[in-house]
Coordinates of N, CA and C in Angstrom, one line a residue:
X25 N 46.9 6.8 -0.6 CA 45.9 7.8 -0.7 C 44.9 7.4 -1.8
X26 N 45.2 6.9 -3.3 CA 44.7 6.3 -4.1 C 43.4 5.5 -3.7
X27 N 43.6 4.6 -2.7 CA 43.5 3.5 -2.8 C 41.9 3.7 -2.1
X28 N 42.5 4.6 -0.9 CA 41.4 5.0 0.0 C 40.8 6.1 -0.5
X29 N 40.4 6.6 -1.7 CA 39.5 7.8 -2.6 C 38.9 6.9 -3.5
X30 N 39.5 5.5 -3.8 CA 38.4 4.6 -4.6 C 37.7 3.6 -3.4
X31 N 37.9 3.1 -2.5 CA 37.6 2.8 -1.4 C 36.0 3.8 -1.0
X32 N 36.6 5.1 -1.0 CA 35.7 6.0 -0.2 C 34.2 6.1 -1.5
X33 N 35.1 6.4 -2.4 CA 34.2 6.1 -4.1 C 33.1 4.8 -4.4
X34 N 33.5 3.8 -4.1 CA 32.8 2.2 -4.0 C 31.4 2.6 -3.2
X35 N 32.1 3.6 -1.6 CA 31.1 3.5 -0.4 C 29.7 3.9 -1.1
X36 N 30.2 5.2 -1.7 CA 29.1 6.0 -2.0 C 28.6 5.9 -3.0
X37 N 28.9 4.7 -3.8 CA 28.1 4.3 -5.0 C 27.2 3.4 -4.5
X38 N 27.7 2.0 -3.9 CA 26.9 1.5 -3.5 C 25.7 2.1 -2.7
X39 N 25.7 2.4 -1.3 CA 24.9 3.6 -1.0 C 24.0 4.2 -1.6
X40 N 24.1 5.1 -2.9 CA 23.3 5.4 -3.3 C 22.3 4.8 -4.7
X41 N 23.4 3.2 -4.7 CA 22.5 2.6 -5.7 C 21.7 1.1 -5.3
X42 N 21.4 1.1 -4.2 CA 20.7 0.2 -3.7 C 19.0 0.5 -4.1
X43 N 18.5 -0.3 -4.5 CA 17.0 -0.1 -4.5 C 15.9 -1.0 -3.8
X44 N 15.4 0.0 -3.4 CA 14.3 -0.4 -2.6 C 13.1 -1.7 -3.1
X45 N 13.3 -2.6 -2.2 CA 11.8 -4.2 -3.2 C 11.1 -3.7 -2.6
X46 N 9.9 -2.0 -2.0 CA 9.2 -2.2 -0.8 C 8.5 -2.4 -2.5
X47 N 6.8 -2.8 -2.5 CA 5.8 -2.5 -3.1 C 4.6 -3.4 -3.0
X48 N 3.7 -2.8 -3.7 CA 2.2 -3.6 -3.1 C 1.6 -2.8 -2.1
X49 N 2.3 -1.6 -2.5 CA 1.2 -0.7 -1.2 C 0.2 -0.5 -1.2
X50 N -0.6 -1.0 -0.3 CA -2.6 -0.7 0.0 C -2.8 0.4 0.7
X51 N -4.2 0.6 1.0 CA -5.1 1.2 1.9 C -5.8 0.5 2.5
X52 N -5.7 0.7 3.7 CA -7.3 -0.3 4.2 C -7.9 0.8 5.3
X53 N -8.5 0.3 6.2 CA -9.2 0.9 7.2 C -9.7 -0.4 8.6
X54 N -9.8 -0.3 9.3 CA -10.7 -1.7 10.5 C -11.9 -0.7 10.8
X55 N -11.7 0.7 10.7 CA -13.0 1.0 11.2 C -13.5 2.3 9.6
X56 N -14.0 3.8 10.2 CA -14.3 4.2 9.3 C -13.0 5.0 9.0
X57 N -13.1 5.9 7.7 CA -11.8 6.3 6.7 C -11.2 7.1 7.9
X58 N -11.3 7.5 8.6 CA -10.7 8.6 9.5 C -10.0 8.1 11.0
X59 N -10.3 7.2 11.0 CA -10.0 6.2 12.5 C -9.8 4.3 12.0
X60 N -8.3 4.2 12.5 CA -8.0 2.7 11.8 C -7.6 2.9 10.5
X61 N -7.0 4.2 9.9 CA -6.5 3.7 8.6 C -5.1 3.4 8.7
X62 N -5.4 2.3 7.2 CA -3.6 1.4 7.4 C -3.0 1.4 6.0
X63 N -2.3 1.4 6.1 CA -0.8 1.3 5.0 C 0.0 -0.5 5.6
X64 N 0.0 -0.9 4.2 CA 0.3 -2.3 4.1 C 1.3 -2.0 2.9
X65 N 2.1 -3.2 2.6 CA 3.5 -3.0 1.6 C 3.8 -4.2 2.3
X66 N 4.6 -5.0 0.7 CA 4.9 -6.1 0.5 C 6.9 -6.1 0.3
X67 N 7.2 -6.8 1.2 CA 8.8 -6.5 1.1 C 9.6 -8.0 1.5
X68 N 10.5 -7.9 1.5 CA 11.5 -9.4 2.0 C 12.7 -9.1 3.3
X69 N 12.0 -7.4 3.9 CA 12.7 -7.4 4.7 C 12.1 -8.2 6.7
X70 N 12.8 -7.4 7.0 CA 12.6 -8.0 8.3 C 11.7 -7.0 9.4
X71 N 12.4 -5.5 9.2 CA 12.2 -4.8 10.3 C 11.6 -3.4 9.7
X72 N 10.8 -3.4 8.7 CA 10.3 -2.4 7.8 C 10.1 -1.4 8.9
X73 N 9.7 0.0 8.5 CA 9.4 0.7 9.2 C 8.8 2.3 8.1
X74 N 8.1 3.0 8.6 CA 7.4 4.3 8.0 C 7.7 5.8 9.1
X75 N 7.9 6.8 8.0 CA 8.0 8.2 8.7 C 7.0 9.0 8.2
X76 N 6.4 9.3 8.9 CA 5.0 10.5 8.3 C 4.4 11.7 8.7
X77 N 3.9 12.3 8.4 CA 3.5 13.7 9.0 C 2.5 14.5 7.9
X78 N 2.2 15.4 8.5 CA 1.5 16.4 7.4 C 1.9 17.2 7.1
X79 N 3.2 17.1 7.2 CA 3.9 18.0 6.2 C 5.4 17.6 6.1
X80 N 6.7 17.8 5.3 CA 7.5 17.1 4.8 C 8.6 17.0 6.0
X81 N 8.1 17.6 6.8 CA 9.0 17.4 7.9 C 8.6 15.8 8.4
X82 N 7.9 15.5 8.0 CA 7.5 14.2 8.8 C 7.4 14.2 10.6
X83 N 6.8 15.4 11.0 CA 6.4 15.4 12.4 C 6.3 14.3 12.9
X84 N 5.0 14.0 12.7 CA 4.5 12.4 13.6 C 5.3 11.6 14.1
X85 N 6.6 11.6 12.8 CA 7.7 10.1 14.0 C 7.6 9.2 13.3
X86 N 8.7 8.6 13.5 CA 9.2 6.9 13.1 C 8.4 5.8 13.7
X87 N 8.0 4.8 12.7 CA 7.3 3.6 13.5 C 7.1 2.8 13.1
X88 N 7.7 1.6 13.5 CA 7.9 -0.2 13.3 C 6.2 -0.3 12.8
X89 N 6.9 -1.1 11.4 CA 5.4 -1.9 10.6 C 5.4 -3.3 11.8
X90 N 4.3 -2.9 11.8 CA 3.6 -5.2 12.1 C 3.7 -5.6 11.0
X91 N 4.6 -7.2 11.2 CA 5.0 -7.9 10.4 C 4.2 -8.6 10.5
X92 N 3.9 -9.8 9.1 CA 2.9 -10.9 9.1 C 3.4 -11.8 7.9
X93 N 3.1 -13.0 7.5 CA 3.1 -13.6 6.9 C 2.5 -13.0 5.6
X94 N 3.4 -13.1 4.0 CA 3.2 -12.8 2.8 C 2.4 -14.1 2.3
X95 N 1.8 -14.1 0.4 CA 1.9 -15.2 0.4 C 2.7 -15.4 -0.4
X96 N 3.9 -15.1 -0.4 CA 4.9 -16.1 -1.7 C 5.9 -16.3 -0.4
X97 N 6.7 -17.2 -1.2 CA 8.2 -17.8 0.3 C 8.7 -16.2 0.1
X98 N 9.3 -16.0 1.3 CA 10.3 -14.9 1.7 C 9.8 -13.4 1.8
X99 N 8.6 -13.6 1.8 CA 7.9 -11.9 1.1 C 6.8 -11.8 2.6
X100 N 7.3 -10.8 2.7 CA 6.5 -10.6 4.3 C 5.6 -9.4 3.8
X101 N 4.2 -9.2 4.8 CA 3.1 -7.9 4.5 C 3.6 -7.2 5.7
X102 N 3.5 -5.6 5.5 CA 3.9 -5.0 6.8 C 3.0 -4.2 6.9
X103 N 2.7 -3.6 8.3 CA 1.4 -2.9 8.1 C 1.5 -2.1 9.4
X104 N 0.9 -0.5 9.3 CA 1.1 0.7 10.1 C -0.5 1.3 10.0
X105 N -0.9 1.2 11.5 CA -2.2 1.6 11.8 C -1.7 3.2 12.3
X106 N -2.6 4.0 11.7 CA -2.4 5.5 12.1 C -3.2 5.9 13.4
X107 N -2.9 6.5 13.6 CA -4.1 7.3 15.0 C -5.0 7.7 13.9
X108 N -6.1 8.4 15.1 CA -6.9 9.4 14.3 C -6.6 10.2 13.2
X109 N -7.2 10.7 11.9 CA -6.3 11.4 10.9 C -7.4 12.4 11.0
X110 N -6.3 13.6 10.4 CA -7.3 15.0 9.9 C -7.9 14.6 8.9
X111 N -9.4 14.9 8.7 CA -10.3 15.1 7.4 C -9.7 16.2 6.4
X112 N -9.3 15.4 5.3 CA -9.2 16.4 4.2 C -7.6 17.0 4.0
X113 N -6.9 16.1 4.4 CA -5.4 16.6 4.7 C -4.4 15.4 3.7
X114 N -3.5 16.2 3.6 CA -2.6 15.5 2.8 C -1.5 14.8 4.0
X115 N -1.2 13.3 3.8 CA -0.2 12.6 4.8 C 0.9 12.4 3.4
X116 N 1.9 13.0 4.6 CA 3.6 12.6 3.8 C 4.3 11.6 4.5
X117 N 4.6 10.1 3.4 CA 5.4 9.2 4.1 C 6.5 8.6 2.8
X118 N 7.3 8.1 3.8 CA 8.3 7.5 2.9 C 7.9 5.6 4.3
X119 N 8.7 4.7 3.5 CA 8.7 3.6 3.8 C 9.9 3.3 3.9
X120 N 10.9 2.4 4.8 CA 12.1 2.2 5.0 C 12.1 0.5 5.1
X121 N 13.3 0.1 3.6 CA 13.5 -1.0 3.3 C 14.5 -1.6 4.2
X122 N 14.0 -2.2 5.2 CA 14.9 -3.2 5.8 C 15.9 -4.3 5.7
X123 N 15.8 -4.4 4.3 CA 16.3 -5.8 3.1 C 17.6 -5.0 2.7
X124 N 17.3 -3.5 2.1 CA 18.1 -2.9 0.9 C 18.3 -1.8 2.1
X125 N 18.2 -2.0 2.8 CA 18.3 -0.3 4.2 C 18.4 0.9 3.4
X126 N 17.0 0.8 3.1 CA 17.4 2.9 2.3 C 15.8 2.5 2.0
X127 N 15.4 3.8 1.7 CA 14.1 5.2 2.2 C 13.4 4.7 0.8
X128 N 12.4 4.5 1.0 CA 11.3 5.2 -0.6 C 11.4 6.7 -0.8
X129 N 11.3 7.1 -2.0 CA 10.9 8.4 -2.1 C 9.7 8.7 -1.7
X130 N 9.6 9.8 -1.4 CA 8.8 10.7 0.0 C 7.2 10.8 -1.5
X131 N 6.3 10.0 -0.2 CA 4.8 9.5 -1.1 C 3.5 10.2 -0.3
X132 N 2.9 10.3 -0.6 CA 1.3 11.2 -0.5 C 0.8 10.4 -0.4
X133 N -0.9 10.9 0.6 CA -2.4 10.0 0.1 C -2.8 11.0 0.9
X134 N -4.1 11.4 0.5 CA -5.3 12.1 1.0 C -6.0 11.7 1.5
X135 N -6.3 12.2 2.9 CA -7.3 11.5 3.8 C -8.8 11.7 3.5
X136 N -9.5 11.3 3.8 CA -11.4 11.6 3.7 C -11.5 12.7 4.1
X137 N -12.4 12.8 3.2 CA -13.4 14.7 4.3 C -14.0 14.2 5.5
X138 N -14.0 15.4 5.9 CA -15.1 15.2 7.1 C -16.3 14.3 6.8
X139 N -16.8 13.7 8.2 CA -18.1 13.0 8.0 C -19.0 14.0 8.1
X140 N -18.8 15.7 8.2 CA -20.5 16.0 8.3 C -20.8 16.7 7.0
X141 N -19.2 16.7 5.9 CA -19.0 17.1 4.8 C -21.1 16.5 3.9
X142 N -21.4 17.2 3.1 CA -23.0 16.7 2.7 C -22.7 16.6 1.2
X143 N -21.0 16.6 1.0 CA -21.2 16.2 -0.5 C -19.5 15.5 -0.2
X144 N -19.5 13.8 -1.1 CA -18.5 13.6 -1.3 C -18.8 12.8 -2.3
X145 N -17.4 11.8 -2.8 CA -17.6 11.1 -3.9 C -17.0 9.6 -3.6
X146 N -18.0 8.4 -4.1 CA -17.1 7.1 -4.1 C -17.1 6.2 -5.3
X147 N -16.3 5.4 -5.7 CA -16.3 4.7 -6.6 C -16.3 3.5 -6.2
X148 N -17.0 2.3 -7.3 CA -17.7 1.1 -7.0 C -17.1 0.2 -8.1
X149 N -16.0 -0.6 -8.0 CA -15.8 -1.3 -9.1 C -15.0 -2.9 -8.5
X150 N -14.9 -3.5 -9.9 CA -14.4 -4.8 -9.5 C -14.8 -5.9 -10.2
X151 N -14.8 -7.4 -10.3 CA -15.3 -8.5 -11.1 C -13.8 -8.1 -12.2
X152 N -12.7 -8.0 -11.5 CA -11.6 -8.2 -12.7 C -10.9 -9.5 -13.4
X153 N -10.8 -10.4 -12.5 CA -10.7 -11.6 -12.8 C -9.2 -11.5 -13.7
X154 N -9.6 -12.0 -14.6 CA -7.8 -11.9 -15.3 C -7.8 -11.4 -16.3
X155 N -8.2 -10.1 -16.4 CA -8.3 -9.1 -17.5 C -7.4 -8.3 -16.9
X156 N -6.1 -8.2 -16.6 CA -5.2 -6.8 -16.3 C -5.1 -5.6 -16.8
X157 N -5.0 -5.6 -18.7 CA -5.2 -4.9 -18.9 C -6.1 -3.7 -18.7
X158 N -7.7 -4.2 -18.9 CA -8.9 -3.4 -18.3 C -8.5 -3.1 -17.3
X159 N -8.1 -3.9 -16.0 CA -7.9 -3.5 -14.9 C -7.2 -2.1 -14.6
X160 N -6.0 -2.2 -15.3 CA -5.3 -1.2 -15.4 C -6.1 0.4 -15.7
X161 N -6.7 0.2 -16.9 CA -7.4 1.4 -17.8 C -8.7 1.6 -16.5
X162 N -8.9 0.7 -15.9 CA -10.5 1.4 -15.2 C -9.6 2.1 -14.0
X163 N -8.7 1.5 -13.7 CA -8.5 2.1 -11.9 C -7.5 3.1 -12.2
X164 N -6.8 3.5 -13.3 CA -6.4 4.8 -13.5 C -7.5 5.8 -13.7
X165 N -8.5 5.6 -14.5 CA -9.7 6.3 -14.2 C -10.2 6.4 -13.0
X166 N -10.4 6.2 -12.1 CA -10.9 6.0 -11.0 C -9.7 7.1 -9.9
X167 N -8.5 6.6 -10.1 CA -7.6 7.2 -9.3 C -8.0 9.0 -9.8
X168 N -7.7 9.0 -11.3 CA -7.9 10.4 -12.0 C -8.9 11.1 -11.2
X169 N -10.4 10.5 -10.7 CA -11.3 11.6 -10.1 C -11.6 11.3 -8.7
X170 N -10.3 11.0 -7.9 CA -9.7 11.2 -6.7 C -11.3 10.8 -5.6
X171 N -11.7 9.6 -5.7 CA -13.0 9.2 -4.7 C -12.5 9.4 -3.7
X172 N -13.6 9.7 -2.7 CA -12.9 9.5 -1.0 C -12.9 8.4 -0.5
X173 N -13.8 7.0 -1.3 CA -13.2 5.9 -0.9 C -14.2 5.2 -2.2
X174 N -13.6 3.9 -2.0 CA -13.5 2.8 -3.3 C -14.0 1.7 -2.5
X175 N -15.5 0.9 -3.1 CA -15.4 -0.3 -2.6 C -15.5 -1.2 -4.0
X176 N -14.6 -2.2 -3.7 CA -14.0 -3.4 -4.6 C -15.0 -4.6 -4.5
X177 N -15.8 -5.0 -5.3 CA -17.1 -5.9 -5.2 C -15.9 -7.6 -5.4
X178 N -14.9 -7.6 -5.4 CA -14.5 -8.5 -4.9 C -14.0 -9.3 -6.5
X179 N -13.3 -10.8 -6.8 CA -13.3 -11.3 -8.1 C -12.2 -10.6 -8.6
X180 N -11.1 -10.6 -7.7 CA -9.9 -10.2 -8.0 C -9.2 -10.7 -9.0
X181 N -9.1 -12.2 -8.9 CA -8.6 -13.1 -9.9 C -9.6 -13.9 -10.2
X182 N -9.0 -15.0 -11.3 CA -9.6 -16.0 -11.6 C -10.2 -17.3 -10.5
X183 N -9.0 -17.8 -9.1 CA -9.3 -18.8 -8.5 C -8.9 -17.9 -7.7
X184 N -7.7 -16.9 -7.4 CA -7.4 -16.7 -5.8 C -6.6 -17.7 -5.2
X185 N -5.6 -18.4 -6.3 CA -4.8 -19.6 -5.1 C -4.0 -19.4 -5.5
X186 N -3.1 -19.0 -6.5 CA -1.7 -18.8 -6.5 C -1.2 -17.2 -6.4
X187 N 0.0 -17.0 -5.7 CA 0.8 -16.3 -5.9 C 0.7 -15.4 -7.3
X188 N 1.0 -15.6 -8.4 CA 1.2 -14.9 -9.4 C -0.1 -14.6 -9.5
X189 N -1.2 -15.1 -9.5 CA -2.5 -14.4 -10.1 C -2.5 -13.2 -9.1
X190 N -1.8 -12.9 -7.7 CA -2.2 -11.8 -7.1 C -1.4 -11.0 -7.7
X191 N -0.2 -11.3 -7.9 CA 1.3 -10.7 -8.5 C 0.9 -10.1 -9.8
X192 N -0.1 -10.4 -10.3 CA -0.6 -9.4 -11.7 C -1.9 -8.7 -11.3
X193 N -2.6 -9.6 -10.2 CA -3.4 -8.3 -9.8 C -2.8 -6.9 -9.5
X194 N -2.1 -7.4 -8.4 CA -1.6 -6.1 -8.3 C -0.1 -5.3 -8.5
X195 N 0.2 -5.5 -9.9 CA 1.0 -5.0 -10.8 C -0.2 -4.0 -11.4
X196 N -1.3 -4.6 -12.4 CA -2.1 -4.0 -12.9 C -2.9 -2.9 -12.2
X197 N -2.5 -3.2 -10.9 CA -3.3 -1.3 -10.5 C -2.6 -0.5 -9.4
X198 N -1.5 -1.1 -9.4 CA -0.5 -0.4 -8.5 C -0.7 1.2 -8.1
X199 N -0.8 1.7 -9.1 CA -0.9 3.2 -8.9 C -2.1 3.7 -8.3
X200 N -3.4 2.6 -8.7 CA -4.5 2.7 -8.2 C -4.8 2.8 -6.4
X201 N -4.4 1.5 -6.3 CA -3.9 0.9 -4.6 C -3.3 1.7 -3.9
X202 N -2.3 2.3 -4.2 CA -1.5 3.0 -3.7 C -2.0 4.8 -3.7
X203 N -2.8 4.7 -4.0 CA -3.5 6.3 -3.6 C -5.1 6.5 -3.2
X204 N -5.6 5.3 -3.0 CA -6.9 5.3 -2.5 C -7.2 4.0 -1.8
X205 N -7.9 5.0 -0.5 CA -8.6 4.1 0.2 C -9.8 2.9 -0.3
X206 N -9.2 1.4 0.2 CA -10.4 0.9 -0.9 C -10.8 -0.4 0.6
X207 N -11.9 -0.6 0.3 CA -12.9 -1.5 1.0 C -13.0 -2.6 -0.1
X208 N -12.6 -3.8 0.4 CA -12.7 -5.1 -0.2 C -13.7 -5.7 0.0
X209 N -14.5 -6.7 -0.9 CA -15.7 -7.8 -0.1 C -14.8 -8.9 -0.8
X210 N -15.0 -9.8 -0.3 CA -14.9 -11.4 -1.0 C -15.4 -11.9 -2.0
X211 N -15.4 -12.0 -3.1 CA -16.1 -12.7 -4.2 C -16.0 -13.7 -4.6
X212 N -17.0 -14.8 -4.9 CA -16.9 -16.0 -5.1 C -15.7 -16.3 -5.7
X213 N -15.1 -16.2 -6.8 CA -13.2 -16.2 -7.2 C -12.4 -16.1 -5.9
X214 N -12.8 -15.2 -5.4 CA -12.0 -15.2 -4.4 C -11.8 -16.3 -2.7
X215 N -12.9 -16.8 -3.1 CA -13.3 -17.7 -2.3 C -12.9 -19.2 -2.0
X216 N -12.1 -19.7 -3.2 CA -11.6 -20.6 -3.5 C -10.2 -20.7 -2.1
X217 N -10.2 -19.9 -1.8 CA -9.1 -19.7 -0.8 C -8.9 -18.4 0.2
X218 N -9.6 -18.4 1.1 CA -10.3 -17.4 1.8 C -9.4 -16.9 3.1
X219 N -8.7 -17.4 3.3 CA -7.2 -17.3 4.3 C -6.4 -16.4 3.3
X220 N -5.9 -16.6 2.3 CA -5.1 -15.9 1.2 C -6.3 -14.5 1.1
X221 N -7.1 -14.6 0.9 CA -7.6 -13.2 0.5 C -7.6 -12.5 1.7
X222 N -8.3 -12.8 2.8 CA -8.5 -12.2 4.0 C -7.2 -11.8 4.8
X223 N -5.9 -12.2 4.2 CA -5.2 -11.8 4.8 C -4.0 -10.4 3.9
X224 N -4.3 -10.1 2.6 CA -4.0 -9.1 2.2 C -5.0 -7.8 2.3
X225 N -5.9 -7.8 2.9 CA -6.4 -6.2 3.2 C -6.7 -6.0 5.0
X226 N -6.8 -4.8 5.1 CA -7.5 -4.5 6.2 C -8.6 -3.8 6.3
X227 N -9.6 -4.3 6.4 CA -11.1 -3.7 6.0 C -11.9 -4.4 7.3
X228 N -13.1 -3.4 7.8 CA -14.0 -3.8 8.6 C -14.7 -5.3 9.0
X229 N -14.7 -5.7 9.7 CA -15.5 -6.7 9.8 C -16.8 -6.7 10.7
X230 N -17.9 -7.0 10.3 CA -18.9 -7.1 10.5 C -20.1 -8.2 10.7
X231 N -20.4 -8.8 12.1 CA -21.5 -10.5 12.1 C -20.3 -11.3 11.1
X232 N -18.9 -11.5 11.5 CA -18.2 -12.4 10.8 C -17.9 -12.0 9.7

């Protein structure tokens, strides 16, 4: 009896101390804020998946991320296009670690207002290059007066070719990324390697 109450003890430690590697979560869009928005996260699992809804029930349903190639060895990008979304509503999701099999804590993001809304707000920033710190201090600003969308003038890093220069990009604005929709362009820095960039966001394309 002993033996199987430390047995049963083990189960539910482990269980509940596994932690989640999801992170790196974006925003993107392929078309405008309200149609084609996507949720991306950086993980080492295999079969990622998201639960969401507009409210904590998570209505909407379970649903397999598209997997894709990361860029470091073993680190895959996963990525969940929404249907159409309500203007002006709050989406509740958690993300499900297929590596560590257990849930993110249950996460938020606010969708855009309406398009015929005649007042909204955006923010315009970028040319961070390898300043993290600043990075950090501007895009907490930025998150603080909640824009309805953010375009990133691009000059993320210094060259844009290794691994770690992204890996401090986006350490340095994690909180930022993760709660607003942002529109990327390419910046000369970033250009050095244009496969590598183009393939961490999902943003409009337009004449190429």
């Amino acid at each position: 009896m002993r033996k199987k109450s430390i047995a049963i003890l083990f189960c539910i430690a482990f269980t509940f101390n596994v932690n989640a590697t999801i992170n790196q979560i974006r925003w993107g869009s392929t078309g405008d804020p309200l149609n084609g928005l996507t949720i991306t996260w950086s993980n080492n699992g295999s079969t990622d998946s998201i639960e969401w809804g507009y409210t904590t029930a998570y209505e909407k349903g379970h649903f397999s991320g598209t997997k894709r190639a990361g860029y470091s060895s073993g680190i895959s990008f996963f990525k969940y296009i929404f249907p159409t979304v309500t203007p002006n509503s709050t989406i509740y999701y958690k993300l499900y670690d297929s590596n560590g099999h257990s849930w993110t804590t249950q996460k938020t993001f606010t969708t855009a207002p309406d398009p015929n809304a005649n007042v909204y707000s955006f923010a315009a920033l970028g040319d961070c290059r390898d300043y993290p710190a600043t990075l950090t201090t501007i895009s907490n600003l930025v998150s603080a007066r909640k824009p309805a969308i953010t375009l990133f003038n691009g000059d993320l890093t210094l060259t844009g070719t290794s691994a770690s220069q992204y890996n401090t990009f986006f350490t340095a604005c994690s909180n930022f990324l993760q709660n607003n929709l942002v529109y990327h362009a390419e910046g000369n820095h970033d250009s050095y390697n244009t496969s590598l960039f183009s393939n961490l966001w999902d943003i409009p394309v337009t004449n190429g």
